[in-house]
Each structure stands twice: as structure tokens, then as C-alpha cells.
PDB file of C-alpha atoms and ligand atoms in Angstrom:
ATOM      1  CA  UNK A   1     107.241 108.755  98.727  1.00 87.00           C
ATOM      2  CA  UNK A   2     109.160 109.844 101.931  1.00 88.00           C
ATOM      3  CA  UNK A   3     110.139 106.940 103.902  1.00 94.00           C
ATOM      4  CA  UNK A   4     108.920 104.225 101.057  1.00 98.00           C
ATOM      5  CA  UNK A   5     111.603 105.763  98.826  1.00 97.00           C
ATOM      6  CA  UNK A   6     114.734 103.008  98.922  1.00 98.00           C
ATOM      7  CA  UNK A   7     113.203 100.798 101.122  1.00 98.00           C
ATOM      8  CA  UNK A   8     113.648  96.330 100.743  1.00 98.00           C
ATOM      9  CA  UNK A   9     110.227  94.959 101.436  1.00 99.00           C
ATOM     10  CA  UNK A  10     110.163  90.707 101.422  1.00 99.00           C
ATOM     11  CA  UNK A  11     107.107  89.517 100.491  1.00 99.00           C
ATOM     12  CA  UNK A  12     105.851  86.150 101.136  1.00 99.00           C
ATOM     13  CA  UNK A  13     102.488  85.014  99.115  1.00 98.00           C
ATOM     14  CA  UNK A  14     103.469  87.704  96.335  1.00 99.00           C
ATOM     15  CA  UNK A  15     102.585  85.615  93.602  1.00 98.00           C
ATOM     16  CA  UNK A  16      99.172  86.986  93.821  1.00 98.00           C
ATOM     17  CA  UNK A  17      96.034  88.665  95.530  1.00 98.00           C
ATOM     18  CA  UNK A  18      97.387  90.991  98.411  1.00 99.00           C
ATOM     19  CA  UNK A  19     101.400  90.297  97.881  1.00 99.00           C
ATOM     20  CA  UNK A  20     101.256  90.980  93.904  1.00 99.00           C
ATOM     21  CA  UNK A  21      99.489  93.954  94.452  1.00 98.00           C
ATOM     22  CA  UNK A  22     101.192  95.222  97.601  1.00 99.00           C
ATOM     23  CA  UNK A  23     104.092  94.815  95.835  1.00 99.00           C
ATOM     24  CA  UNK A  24     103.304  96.966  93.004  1.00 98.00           C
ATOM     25  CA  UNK A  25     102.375  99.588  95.072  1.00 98.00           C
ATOM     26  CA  UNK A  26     105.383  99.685  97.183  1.00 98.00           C
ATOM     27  CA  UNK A  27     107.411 100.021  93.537  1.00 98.00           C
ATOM     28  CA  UNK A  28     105.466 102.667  92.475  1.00 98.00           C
ATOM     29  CA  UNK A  29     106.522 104.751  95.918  1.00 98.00           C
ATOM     30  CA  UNK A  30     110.022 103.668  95.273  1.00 98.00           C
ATOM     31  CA  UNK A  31     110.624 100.679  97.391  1.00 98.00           C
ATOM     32  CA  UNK A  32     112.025  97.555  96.260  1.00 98.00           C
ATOM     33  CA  UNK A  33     110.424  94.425  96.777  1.00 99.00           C
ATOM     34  CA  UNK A  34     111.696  90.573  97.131  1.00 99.00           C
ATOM     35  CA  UNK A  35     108.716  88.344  96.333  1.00 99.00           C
ATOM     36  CA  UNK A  36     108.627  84.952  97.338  1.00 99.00           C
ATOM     37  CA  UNK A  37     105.970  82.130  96.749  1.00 99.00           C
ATOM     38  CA  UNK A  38     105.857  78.831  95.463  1.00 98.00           C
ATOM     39  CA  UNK A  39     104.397  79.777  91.645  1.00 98.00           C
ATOM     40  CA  UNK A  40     107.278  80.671  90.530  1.00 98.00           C
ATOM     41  CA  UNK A  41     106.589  81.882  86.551  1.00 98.00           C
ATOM     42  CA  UNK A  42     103.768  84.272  88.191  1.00 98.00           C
ATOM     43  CA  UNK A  43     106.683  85.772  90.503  1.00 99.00           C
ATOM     44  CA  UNK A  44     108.797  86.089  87.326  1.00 98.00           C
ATOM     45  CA  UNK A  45     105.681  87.780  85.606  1.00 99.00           C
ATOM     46  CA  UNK A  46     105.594  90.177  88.191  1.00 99.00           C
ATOM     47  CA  UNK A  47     109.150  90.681  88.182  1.00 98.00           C
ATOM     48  CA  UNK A  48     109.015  91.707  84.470  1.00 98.00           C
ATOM     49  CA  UNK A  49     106.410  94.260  85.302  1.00 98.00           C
ATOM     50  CA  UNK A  50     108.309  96.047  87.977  1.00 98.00           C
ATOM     51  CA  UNK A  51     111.525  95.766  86.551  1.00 98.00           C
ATOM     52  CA  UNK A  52     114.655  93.743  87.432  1.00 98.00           C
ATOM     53  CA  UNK A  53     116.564  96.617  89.043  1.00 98.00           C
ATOM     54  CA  UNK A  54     113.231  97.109  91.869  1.00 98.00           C
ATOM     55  CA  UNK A  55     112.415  92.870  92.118  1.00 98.00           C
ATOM     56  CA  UNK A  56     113.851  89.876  93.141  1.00 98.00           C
ATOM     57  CA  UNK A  57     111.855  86.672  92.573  1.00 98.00           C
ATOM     58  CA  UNK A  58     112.032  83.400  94.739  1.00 98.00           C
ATOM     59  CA  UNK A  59     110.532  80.090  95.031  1.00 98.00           C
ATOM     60  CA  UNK A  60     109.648  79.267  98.539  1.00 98.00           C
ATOM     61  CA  UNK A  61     107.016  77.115 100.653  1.00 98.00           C
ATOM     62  CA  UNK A  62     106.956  78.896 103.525  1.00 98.00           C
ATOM     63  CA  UNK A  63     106.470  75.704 105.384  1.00 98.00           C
ATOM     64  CA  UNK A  64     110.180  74.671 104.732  1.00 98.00           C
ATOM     65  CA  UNK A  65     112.081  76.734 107.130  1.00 98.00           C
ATOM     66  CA  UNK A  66     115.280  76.453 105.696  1.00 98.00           C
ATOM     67  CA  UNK A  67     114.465  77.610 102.181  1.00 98.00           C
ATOM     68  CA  UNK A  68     112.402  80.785 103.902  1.00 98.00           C
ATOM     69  CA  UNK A  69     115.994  81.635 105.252  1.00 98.00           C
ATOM     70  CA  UNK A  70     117.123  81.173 101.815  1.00 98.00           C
ATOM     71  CA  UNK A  71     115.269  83.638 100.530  1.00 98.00           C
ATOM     72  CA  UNK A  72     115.368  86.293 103.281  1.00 98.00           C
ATOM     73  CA  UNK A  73     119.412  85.746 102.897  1.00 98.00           C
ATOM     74  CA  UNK A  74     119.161  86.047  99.156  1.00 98.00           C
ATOM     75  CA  UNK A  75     117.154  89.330  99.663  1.00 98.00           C
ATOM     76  CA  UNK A  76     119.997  90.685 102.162  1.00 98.00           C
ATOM     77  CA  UNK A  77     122.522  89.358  99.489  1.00 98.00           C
ATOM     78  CA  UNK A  78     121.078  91.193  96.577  1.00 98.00           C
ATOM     79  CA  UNK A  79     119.953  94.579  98.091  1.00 98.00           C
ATOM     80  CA  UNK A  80     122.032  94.443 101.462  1.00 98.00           C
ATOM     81  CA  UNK A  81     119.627  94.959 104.008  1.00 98.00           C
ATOM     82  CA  UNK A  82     115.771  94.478 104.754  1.00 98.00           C
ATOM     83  CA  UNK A  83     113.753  96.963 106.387  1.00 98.00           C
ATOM     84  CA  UNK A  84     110.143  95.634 106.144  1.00 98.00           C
ATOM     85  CA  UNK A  85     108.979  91.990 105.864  1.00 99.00           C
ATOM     86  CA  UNK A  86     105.022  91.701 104.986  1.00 99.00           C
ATOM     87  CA  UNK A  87     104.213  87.983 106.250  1.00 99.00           C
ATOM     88  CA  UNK A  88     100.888  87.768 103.495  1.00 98.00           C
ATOM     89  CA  UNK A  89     101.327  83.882 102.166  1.00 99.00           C
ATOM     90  CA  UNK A  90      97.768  82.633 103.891  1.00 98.00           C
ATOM     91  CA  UNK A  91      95.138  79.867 103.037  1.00 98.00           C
ATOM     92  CA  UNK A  92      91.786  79.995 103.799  1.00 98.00           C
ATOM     93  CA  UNK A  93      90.393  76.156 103.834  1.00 98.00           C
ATOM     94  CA  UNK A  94      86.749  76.875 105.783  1.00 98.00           C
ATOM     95  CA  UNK A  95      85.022  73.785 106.549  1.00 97.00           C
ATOM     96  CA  UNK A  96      82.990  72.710 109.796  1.00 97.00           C
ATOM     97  CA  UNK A  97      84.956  70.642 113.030  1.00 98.00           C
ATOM     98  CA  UNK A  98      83.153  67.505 112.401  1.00 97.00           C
ATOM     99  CA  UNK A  99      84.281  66.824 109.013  1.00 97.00           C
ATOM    100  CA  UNK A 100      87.567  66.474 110.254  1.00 97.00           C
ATOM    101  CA  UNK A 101      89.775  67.624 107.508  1.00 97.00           C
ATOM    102  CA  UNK A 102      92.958  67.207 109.151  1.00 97.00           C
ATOM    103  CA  UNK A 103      95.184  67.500 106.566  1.00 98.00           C
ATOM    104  CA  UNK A 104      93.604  70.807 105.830  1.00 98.00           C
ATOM    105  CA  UNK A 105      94.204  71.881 109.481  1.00 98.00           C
ATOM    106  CA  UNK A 106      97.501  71.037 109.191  1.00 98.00           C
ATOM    107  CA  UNK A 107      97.937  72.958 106.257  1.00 98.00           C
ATOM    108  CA  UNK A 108      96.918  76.272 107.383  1.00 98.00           C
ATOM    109  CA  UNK A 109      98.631  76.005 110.600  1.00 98.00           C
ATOM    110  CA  UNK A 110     101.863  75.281 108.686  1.00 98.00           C
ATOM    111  CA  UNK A 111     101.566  78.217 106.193  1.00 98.00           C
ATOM    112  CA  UNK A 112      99.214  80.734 107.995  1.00 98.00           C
ATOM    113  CA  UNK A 113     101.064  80.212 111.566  1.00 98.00           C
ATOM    114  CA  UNK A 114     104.337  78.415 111.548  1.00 98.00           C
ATOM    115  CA  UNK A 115     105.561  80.254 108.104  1.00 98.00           C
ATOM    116  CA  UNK A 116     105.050  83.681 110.034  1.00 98.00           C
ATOM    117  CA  UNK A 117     107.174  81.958 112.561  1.00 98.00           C
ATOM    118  CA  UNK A 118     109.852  80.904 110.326  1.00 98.00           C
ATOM    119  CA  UNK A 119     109.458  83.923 108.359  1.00 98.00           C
ATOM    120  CA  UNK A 120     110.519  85.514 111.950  1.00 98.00           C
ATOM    121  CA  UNK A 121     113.268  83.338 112.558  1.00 98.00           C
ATOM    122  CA  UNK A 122     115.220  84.154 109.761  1.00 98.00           C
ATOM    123  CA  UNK A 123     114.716  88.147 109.393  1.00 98.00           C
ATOM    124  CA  UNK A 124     114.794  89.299 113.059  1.00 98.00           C
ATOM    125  CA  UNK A 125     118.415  88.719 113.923  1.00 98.00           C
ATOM    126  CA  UNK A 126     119.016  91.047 110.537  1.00 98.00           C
ATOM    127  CA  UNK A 127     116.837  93.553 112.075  1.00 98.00           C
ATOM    128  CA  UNK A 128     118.082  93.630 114.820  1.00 98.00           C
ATOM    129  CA  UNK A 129     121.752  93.710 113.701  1.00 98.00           C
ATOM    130  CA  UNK A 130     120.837  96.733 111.891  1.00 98.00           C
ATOM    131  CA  UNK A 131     118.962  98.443 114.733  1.00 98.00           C
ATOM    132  CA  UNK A 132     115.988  98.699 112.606  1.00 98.00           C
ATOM    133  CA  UNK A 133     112.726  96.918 110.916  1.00 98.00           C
ATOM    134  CA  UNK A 134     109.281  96.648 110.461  1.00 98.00           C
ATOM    135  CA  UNK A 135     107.322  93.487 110.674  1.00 99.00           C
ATOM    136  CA  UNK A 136     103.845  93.671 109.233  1.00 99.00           C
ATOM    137  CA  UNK A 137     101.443  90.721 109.593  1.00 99.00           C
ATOM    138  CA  UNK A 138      98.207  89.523 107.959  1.00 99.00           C
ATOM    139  CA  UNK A 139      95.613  88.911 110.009  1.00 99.00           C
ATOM    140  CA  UNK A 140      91.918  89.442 109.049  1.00 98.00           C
ATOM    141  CA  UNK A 141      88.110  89.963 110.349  1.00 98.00           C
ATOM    142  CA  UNK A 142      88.546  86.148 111.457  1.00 98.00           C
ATOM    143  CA  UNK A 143      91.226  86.906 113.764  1.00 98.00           C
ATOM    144  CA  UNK A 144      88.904  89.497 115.461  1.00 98.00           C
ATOM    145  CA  UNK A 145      85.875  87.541 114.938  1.00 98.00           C
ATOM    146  CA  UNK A 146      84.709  84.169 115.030  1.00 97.00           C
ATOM    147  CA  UNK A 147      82.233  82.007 112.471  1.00 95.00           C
ATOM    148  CA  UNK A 148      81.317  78.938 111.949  1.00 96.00           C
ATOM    149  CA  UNK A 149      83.111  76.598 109.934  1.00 97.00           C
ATOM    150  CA  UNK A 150      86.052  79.046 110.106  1.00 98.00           C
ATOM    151  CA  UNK A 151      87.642  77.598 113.426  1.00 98.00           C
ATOM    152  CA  UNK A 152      90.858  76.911 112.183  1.00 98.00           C
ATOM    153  CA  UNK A 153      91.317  79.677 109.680  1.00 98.00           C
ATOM    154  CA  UNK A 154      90.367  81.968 112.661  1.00 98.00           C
ATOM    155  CA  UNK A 155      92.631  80.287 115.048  1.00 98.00           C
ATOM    156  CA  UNK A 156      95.653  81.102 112.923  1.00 99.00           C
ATOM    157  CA  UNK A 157      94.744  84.592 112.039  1.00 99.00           C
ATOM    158  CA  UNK A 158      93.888  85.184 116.224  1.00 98.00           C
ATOM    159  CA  UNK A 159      97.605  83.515 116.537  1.00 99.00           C
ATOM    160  CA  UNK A 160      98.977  85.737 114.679  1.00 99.00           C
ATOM    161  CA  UNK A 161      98.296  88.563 116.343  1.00 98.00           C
ATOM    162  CA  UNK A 162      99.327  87.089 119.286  1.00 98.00           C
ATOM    163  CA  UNK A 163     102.597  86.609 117.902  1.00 98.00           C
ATOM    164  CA  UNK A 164     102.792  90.322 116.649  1.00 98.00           C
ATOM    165  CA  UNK A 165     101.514  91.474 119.896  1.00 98.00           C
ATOM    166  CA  UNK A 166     104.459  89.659 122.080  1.00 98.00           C
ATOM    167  CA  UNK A 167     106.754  90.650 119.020  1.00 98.00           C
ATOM    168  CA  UNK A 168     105.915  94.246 119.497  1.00 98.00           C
ATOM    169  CA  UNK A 169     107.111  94.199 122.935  1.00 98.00           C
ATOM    170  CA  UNK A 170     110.284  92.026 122.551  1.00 98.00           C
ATOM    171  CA  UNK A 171     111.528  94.626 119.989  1.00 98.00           C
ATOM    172  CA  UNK A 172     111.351  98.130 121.334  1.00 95.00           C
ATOM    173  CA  UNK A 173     114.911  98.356 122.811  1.00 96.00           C
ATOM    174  CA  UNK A 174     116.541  98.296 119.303  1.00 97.00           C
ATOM    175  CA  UNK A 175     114.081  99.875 117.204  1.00 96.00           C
ATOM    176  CA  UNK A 176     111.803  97.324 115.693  1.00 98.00           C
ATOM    177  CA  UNK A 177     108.393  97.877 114.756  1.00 98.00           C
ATOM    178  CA  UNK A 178     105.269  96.043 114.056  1.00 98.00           C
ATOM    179  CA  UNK A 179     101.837  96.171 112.169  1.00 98.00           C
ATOM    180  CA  UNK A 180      99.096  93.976 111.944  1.00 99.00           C
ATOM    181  CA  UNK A 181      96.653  94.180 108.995  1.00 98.00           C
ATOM    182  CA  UNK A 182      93.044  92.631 109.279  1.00 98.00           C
ATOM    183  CA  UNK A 183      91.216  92.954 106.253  1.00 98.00           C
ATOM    184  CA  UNK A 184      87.425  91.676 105.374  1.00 98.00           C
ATOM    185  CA  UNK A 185      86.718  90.416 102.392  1.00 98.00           C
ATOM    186  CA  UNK A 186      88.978  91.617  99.562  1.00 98.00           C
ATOM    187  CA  UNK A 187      88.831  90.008  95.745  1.00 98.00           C
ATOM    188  CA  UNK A 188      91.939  87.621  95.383  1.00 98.00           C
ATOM    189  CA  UNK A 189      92.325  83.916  94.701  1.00 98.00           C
ATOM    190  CA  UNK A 190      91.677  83.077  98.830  1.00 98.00           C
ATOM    191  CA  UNK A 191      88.048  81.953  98.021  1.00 98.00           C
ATOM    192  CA  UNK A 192      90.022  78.992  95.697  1.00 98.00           C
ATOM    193  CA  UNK A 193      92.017  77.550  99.085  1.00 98.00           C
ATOM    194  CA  UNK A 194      88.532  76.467 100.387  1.00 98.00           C
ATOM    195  CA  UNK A 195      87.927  72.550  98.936  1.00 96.00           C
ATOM    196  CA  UNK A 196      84.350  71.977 100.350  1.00 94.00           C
ATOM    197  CA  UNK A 197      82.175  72.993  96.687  1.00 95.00           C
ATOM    198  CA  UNK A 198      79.262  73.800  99.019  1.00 96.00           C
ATOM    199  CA  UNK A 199      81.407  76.255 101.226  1.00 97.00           C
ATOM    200  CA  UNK A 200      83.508  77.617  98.295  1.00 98.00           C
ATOM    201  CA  UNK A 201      80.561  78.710  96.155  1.00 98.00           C
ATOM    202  CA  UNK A 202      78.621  80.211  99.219  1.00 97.00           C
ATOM    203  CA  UNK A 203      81.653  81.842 100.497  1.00 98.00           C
ATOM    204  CA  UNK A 204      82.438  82.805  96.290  1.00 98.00           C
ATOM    205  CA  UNK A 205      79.037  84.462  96.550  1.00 98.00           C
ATOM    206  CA  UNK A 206      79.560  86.781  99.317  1.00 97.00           C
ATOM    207  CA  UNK A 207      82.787  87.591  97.841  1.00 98.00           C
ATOM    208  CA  UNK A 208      81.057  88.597  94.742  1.00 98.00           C
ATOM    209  CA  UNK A 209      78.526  91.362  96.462  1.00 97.00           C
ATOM    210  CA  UNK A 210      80.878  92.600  98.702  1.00 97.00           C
ATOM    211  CA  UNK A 211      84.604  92.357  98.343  1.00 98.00           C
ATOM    212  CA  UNK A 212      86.821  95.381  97.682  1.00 98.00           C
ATOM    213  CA  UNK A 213      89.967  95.295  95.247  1.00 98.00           C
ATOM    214  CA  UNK A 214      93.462  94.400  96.511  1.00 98.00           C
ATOM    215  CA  UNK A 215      94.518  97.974  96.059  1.00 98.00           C
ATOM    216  CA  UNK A 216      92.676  98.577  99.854  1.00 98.00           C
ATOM    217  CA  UNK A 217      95.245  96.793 101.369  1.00 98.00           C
ATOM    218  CA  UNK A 218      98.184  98.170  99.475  1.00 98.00           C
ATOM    219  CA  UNK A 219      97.263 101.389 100.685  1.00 98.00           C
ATOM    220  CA  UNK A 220      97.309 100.348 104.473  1.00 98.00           C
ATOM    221  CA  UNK A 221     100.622  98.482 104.155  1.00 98.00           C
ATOM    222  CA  UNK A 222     102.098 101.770 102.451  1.00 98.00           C
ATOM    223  CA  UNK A 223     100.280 103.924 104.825  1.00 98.00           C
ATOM    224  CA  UNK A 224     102.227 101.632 107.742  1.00 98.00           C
ATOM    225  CA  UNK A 225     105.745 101.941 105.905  1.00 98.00           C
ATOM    226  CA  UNK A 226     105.548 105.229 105.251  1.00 98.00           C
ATOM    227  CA  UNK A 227     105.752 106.523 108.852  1.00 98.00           C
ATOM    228  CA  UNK A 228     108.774 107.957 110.311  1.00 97.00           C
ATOM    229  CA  UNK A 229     110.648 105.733 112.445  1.00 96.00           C
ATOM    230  CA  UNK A 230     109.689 106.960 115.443  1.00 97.00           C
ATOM    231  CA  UNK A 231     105.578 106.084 114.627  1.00 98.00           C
ATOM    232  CA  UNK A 232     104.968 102.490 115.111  1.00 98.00           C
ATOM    233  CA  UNK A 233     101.282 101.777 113.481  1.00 98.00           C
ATOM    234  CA  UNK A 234     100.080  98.760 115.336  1.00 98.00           C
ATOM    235  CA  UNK A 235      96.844  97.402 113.943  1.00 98.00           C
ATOM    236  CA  UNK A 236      94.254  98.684 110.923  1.00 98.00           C
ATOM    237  CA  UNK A 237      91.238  96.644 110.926  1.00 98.00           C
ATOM    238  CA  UNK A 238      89.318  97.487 107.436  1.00 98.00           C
ATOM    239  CA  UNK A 239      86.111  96.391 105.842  1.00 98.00           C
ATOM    240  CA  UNK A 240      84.234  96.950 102.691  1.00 98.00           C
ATOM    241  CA  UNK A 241      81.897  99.065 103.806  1.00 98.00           C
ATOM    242  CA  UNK A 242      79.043  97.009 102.781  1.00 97.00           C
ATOM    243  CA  UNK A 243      80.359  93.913 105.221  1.00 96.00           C
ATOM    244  CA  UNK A 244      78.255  93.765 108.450  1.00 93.00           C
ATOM    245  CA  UNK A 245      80.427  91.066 110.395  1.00 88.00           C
TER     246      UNK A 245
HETATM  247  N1  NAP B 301      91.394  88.268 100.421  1.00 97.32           N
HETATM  248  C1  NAP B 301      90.785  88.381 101.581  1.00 97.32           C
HETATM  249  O1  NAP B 301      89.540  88.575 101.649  1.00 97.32           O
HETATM  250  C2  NAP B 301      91.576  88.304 102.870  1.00 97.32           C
HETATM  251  C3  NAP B 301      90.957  88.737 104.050  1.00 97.32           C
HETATM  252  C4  NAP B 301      91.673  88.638 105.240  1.00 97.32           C
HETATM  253  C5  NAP B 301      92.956  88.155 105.251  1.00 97.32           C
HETATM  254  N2  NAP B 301      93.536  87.734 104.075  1.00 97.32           N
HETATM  255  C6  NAP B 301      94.905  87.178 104.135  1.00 97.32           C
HETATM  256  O2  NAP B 301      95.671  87.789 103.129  1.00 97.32           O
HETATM  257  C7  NAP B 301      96.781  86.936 102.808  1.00 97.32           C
HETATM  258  C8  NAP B 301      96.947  86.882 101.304  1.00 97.32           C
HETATM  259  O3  NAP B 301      95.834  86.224 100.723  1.00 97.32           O
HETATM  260  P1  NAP B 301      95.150  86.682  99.353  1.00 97.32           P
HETATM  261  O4  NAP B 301      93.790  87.136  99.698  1.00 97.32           O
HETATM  262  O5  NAP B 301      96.034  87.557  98.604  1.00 97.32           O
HETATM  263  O6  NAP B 301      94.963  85.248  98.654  1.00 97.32           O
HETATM  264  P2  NAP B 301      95.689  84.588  97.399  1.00 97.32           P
HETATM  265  O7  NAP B 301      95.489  85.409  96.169  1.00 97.32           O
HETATM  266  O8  NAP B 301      95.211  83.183  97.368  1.00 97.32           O
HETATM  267  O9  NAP B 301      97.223  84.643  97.780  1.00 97.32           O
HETATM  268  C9  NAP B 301      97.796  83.749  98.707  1.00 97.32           C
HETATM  269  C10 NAP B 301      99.289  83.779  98.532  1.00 97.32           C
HETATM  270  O10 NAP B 301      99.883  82.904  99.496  1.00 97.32           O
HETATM  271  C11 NAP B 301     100.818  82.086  98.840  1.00 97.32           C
HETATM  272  N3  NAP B 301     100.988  80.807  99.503  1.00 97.32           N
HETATM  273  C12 NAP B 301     100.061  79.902  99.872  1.00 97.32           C
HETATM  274  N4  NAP B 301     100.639  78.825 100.404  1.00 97.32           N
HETATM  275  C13 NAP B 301     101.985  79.039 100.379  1.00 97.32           C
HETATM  276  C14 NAP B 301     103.116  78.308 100.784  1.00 97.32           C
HETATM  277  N5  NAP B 301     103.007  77.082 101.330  1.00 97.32           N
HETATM  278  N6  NAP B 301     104.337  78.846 100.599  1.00 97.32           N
HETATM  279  C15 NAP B 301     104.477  80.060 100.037  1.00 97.32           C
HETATM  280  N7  NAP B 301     103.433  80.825  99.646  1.00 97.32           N
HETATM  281  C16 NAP B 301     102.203  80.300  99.810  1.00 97.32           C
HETATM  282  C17 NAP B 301     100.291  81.908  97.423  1.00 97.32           C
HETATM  283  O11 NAP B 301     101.362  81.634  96.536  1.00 97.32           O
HETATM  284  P3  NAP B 301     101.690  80.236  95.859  1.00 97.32           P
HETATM  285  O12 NAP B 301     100.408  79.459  95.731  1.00 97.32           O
HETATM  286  O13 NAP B 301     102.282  80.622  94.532  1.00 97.32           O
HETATM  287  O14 NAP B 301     102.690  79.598  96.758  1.00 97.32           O
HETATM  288  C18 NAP B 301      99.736  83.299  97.167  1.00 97.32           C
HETATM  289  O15 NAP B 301     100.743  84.140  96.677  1.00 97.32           O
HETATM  290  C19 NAP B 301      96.486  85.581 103.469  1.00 97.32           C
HETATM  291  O16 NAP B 301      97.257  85.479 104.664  1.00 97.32           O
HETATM  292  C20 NAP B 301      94.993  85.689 103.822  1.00 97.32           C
HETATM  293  O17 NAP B 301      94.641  84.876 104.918  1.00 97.32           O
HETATM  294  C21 NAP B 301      92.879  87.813 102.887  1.00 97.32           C
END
């Protein structure tokens, strides 16, 4: 597919849901595609599948900025450049303020916010070095929207969009470009990150009626990277159409 064709996508969160399938995707149209995650046999899995010559595989916690520049270096060292990074690795821990789970705060802000941060950090001087590169972030309908007992969740996904917005301004003098993503409720393992039962099984059951399949958001990313380089697709907000909020 013109302007997939050749392209090095990193990945973070590829081990599954919206980075394993992404990932395919972007194969299929010719791209190759460094996925990084902290399950590190499913990466390998994948890798199989799309073949060693089109996928790299990498264990990383995003929340350990020094091994997230390992792996965008290892990506530059194997294919010798990067032109897209998809930020995806996200957790989803809804529960309501007054149950104080602060560890689970913690958590989300460290993968869902500072990860896309450190993610940043290490591939935007390579970018920018080559004059080129497309940043495309996850947000969702909960960084558009607000619900209860999704404060924090929505917090982070709000943030980053923030951080893409500001991004997409700092960049423009040497070519960079920058997409946002906010998807409703699409079938992956994201209903699992949430450790109240109660919450889990109602959110499970919404998930059930109305989520779409991962392929939905595959199709946006590819629709984003397959612009010419003088079309910078900011933001796709998609739904299944049977969600009202
Ligand atoms: N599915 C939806 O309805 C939906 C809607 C809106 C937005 N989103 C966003 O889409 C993104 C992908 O989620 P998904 O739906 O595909 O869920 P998923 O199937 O649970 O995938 C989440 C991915 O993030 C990775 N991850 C989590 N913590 C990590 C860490 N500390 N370091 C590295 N990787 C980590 C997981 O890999 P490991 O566990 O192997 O590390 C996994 O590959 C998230 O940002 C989510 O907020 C999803």
C-alpha cells in the first residue's frame, strides 16, 4: 500500500488487543513492525506469524525509561530508521475515588501517561534527525468524555491528548506529524486490567453487547500512515455504532 509499503512502525502494547492486531495489518500493507511489551513469548508468537524478515520482538515495561530507549535503539539498529511510533501499551483499572486504589492510580499514570512520555523521549530526537515521523497516540471515548469511576483512566487518556496536541505544534518546522486515536469500546484483553469483580463484570457486560473487533482500529492507524507526507491526520474519534456515550 502506497506510503505503508517499507515503512518501521514501533509498537508498544503489541503483545495483544490493538498492538497485535495493528501490527498485522501494517505487515500485510508492507510495513515492518517492532513490537514491544512485557509478555514476551506472545511477542515471539506474533513474530512467527509475520515473519522474521517484517518483526522485531522486545521485552519492555514501558514504565522503565531506559529499557523503552532500548528498544526504540534496537529498532533503529535493526531496520535503520523509524518513521511511525504507535504509543498503544494502556491499562484500564476503573474503580470509584473513594476506594482509594492508589497503587492502581499510580499504575496507569506510569504506563498510560509517563510511558507515552518516555516513549517520546527516546524516538523524537531520531525523528527529528531524519527530518521526518509520525507519532500516533491512543486515546479513547474517556479522553473526550468523562464517567464515573473512570477518573483516572480518563485523566490519562485527556493527558494524552494534551501531550499530542503541544507535540503537534513543537514539530512542524522539521516535518513531524501526529495522530491521536480515540476508540470506544473495542474487544481486547482491557476489560482484564480492571481488579474491582463488581466493575469488571459490569464493564465485561457492556463489552459483550457492544464492542467492535480490533481490526476497527487497525484500519484508522493504516488509514493515518498511509497519507502522503504532506497530510497530517490529527484525531479520529470512532465508536461502535451501537455505543451511545
Ligand atoms: N479496547 C478498548 O475498548 C479501548 C478503547 C479505548 C482505548 N483503548 C486503548 O488501547 C490501548 C491498547 O489496549 P487494548 O484494548 O489493546 O488492551 P490489551 O489487549 O489489554 O492490550 C494492552 C497492551 O498494553 C501492554 N502493556 C500494559 N502494561 C504495560 C507495561 N507496563 N509495559 C509495556 N506494555 C504494557 C500489554 O502488554 P503486556 O501485558 O504483555 O506488557 C498489552 O500488549 C490502551 O492504551 C487502551 O487504553 C482501548
Amino acid at each position: 500500500m502506497e506510503h505503508v509499503d517499507g515503512k518501521i512502525v514501533v509498537i508498544t502494547g503489541a503483545s495483544s488487543g490493538l498492538g497485535a492486531e495493528t501490527a498485522r495489518e501494517l505487515v500485510k500493507a508492507g510495513a515492518k513492525v517492532a513490537l514491544g511489551a512485557r509478555r514476551k513469548d506472545r511477542l515471539d508468537a506474533l513474530v512467527e506469524e509475520l515473519g522474521t524478515e517484517n518483526a522485531l520482538a522486545y521485552e519492555v515495561d514501558v514504565t522503565d525509561r531506559v529499557a523503552l530507549q532500548g528498544f526504540v535503539d534496537a529498532t533503529k539498529a535493526r531496520f535503520g530508521r523509524i518513521d511511525v511510533m504507535l504509543h498503544n501499551a494502556g491499562l484500564m483499572p476503573f474503580a470509584p475515588l473513594v476506594e482509594n486504589r492508589h497503587d492502581e492510580w499510580d499504575q496507569c499514570i506510569d504506563v498510560n501517561l509517563k510511558g507515552v512520555l518516555y516513549g517520546l523521549g527516546a524516538v523524537l530526537p531520531i525523528m527529528k534527525d531524519q527530518g521526518a515521523g509520525q507519532n500516533i497516540f491512543v486515546s479513547s471515548v474517556a479522553g473526550h468524555v468523562c464517567t464515573p469511576v473512570g477518573a483516572v483512566y480518563s485523566a490519562t487518556k485527556f493527558g494524552v491528548r494534551a501531550i499530542a496536541e503541544s507535540l503537534r505544534q513543537e514539530v512542524k518546522d522539521w516535518g513531524g506529524r501526529v495522530t491521536v486515536l480515540s476508540p470506544g469500546a473495542i474487544a481486547t484483553e482491557l476489560v482484564q486490567s480492571i481488579k474491582s469483580d463488581e466493575i469488571r463484570n459490569g464493564t465485561a457486560e457492556f463489552y459483550d453487547e457492544a464492542a467492535i473487533t480490533p481490526d476497527a482500529f487497525a484500519r484508522g492507524v493504516i488509514y493515518a500512515v498511509s497519507q502522503p507526507e504532506d497530510v497530517d491526520i490529527s484525531e479520529i474519534l470512532m465508536r461502535p455504532t451501537v455505543q451511545t456515550m
